[in-house]
Amino acid sequence: MNELLFLTFALVTGILLGAIFFGGLWWTVRKGVLSKHPALWFFGSILLRLGIVLPGFYFILGNSWQSLLTGLLGFIIARLIVMRLTRVTNQPEQLMPEAGHAP
């Protein structure tokens, strides 16, 4: 019973770390492409996101390989959730008519 509680904690922690990592990536892309200095956004974001996620995996989930694997599963689940929540619906765009000849 105690091990099941630790694995549940590892899964929830992995989902939380994944949400921070991939949610932060989504936010960075949205802000970075409109910025005058996108390199600063992307570099600062990866440092911050890795600075949160790597210690989280090391200190919280590093007790045993089972908890580490369960945390990684939670991380992947969070990736799928963030991808689904941030999906852009494909709307048909007006295509330019093709030219009938070369310029």
mmCIF file of C-alpha atoms in Angstrom:
data_model
loop_
_atom_site.group_PDB
_atom_site.id
_atom_site.type_symbol
_atom_site.label_atom_id
_atom_site.label_comp_id
_atom_site.label_asym_id
_atom_site.label_seq_id
_atom_site.Cartn_x
_atom_site.Cartn_y
_atom_site.Cartn_z
ATOM 1 C CA MET A 1 0.000 0.000 0.000
ATOM 2 C CA ASN A 2 2.815 2.391 0.844
ATOM 3 C CA GLU A 3 4.544 1.714 -2.496
ATOM 4 C CA LEU A 4 1.306 2.413 -4.382
ATOM 5 C CA LEU A 5 1.105 5.785 -2.642
ATOM 6 C CA PHE A 6 4.685 6.631 -3.693
ATOM 7 C CA LEU A 7 3.989 5.642 -7.300
ATOM 8 C CA THR A 8 0.821 7.745 -7.352
ATOM 9 C CA PHE A 9 2.824 10.681 -5.981
ATOM 10 C CA ALA A 10 5.456 10.101 -8.688
ATOM 11 C CA LEU A 11 2.789 10.046 -11.427
ATOM 12 C CA VAL A 12 1.183 13.267 -10.208
ATOM 13 C CA THR A 13 4.594 14.918 -9.836
ATOM 14 C CA GLY A 14 5.548 13.852 -13.364
ATOM 15 C CA ILE A 15 2.312 15.304 -14.737
ATOM 16 C CA LEU A 16 2.961 18.562 -12.886
ATOM 17 C CA LEU A 17 6.561 18.781 -14.114
ATOM 18 C CA GLY A 18 5.440 18.003 -17.665
ATOM 19 C CA ALA A 19 2.731 20.656 -17.499
ATOM 20 C CA ILE A 20 5.311 23.212 -16.362
ATOM 21 C CA PHE A 21 7.776 22.189 -19.077
ATOM 22 C CA PHE A 22 5.444 21.894 -22.065
ATOM 23 C CA GLY A 23 3.082 24.671 -20.970
ATOM 24 C CA GLY A 24 6.111 26.927 -20.589
ATOM 25 C CA LEU A 25 7.323 25.905 -24.035
ATOM 26 C CA TRP A 26 3.954 26.752 -25.565
ATOM 27 C CA TRP A 27 3.911 30.118 -23.790
ATOM 28 C CA THR A 28 7.491 30.848 -24.888
ATOM 29 C CA VAL A 29 6.764 30.127 -28.532
ATOM 30 C CA ARG A 30 3.735 32.409 -28.478
ATOM 31 C CA LYS A 31 5.695 35.257 -26.856
ATOM 32 C CA GLY A 32 9.029 34.624 -28.546
ATOM 33 C CA VAL A 33 7.918 34.805 -32.157
ATOM 34 C CA LEU A 34 6.427 38.252 -31.603
ATOM 35 C CA SER A 35 9.395 39.583 -29.642
ATOM 36 C CA LYS A 36 12.184 41.797 -30.923
ATOM 37 C CA HIS A 37 14.694 39.484 -29.193
ATOM 38 C CA PRO A 38 13.378 35.932 -29.581
ATOM 39 C CA ALA A 39 16.720 34.319 -28.745
ATOM 40 C CA LEU A 40 16.556 35.747 -25.226
ATOM 41 C CA TRP A 41 13.047 34.363 -24.764
ATOM 42 C CA PHE A 42 13.957 30.889 -25.956
ATOM 43 C CA PHE A 43 17.289 30.701 -24.129
ATOM 44 C CA GLY A 44 15.864 32.051 -20.881
ATOM 45 C CA SER A 45 12.880 29.748 -21.150
ATOM 46 C CA ILE A 46 14.905 26.580 -21.630
ATOM 47 C CA LEU A 47 17.134 27.492 -18.698
ATOM 48 C CA LEU A 48 14.155 28.143 -16.442
ATOM 49 C CA ARG A 49 12.197 25.079 -17.566
ATOM 50 C CA LEU A 50 15.182 22.757 -17.212
ATOM 51 C CA GLY A 51 16.062 24.396 -13.909
ATOM 52 C CA ILE A 52 12.670 23.340 -12.594
ATOM 53 C CA VAL A 53 12.225 19.939 -14.257
ATOM 54 C CA LEU A 54 15.672 18.389 -13.793
ATOM 55 C CA PRO A 55 15.872 18.954 -10.025
ATOM 56 C CA GLY A 56 12.279 17.758 -9.793
ATOM 57 C CA PHE A 57 13.193 14.483 -11.420
ATOM 58 C CA TYR A 58 16.414 14.177 -9.468
ATOM 59 C CA PHE A 59 15.243 15.026 -5.947
ATOM 60 C CA ILE A 60 11.586 14.043 -5.971
ATOM 61 C CA LEU A 61 11.520 11.090 -8.333
ATOM 62 C CA GLY A 62 15.065 9.772 -7.999
ATOM 63 C CA ASN A 63 14.399 7.426 -5.057
ATOM 64 C CA SER A 64 13.933 4.306 -7.168
ATOM 65 C CA TRP A 65 13.746 3.361 -10.803
ATOM 66 C CA GLN A 66 10.030 2.559 -10.439
ATOM 67 C CA SER A 67 9.174 6.068 -9.264
ATOM 68 C CA LEU A 68 11.433 7.587 -11.909
ATOM 69 C CA LEU A 69 9.729 5.546 -14.631
ATOM 70 C CA THR A 70 6.277 6.432 -13.287
ATOM 71 C CA GLY A 71 7.244 10.116 -13.196
ATOM 72 C CA LEU A 72 8.425 9.895 -16.794
ATOM 73 C CA LEU A 73 5.077 8.354 -17.729
ATOM 74 C CA GLY A 74 3.351 11.317 -16.051
ATOM 75 C CA PHE A 75 5.643 13.694 -17.949
ATOM 76 C CA ILE A 76 4.605 12.107 -21.261
ATOM 77 C CA ILE A 77 0.931 12.191 -20.265
ATOM 78 C CA ALA A 78 1.286 15.921 -19.555
ATOM 79 C CA ARG A 79 2.818 16.393 -23.010
ATOM 80 C CA LEU A 80 -0.213 14.762 -24.613
ATOM 81 C CA ILE A 81 -2.591 16.871 -22.517
ATOM 82 C CA VAL A 82 -0.811 20.143 -23.354
ATOM 83 C CA MET A 83 -0.722 19.210 -27.043
ATOM 84 C CA ARG A 84 -4.466 18.559 -27.012
ATOM 85 C CA LEU A 85 -5.293 21.746 -25.097
ATOM 86 C CA THR A 86 -3.159 23.985 -27.293
ATOM 87 C CA ARG A 87 -4.149 22.485 -30.621
ATOM 88 C CA VAL A 88 -5.060 25.014 -33.279
ATOM 89 C CA THR A 89 -8.065 24.099 -35.348
ATOM 90 C CA ASN A 90 -7.276 23.912 -39.023
ATOM 91 C CA GLN A 91 -9.388 26.466 -40.771
ATOM 92 C CA PRO A 92 -9.384 26.482 -44.543
ATOM 93 C CA GLU A 93 -7.302 29.374 -45.681
ATOM 94 C CA GLN A 94 -7.811 31.204 -48.912
ATOM 95 C CA LEU A 95 -5.236 29.907 -51.313
ATOM 96 C CA MET A 96 -3.728 32.152 -53.913
ATOM 97 C CA PRO A 97 -4.748 31.175 -57.418
ATOM 98 C CA GLU A 98 -1.921 29.563 -59.279
ATOM 99 C CA ALA A 99 -0.431 31.422 -62.177
ATOM 100 C CA GLY A 100 -1.030 29.966 -65.557
ATOM 101 C CA HIS A 101 2.441 30.868 -66.782
ATOM 102 C CA ALA A 102 5.885 31.645 -65.484
ATOM 103 C CA PRO A 103 6.760 35.320 -64.940
#
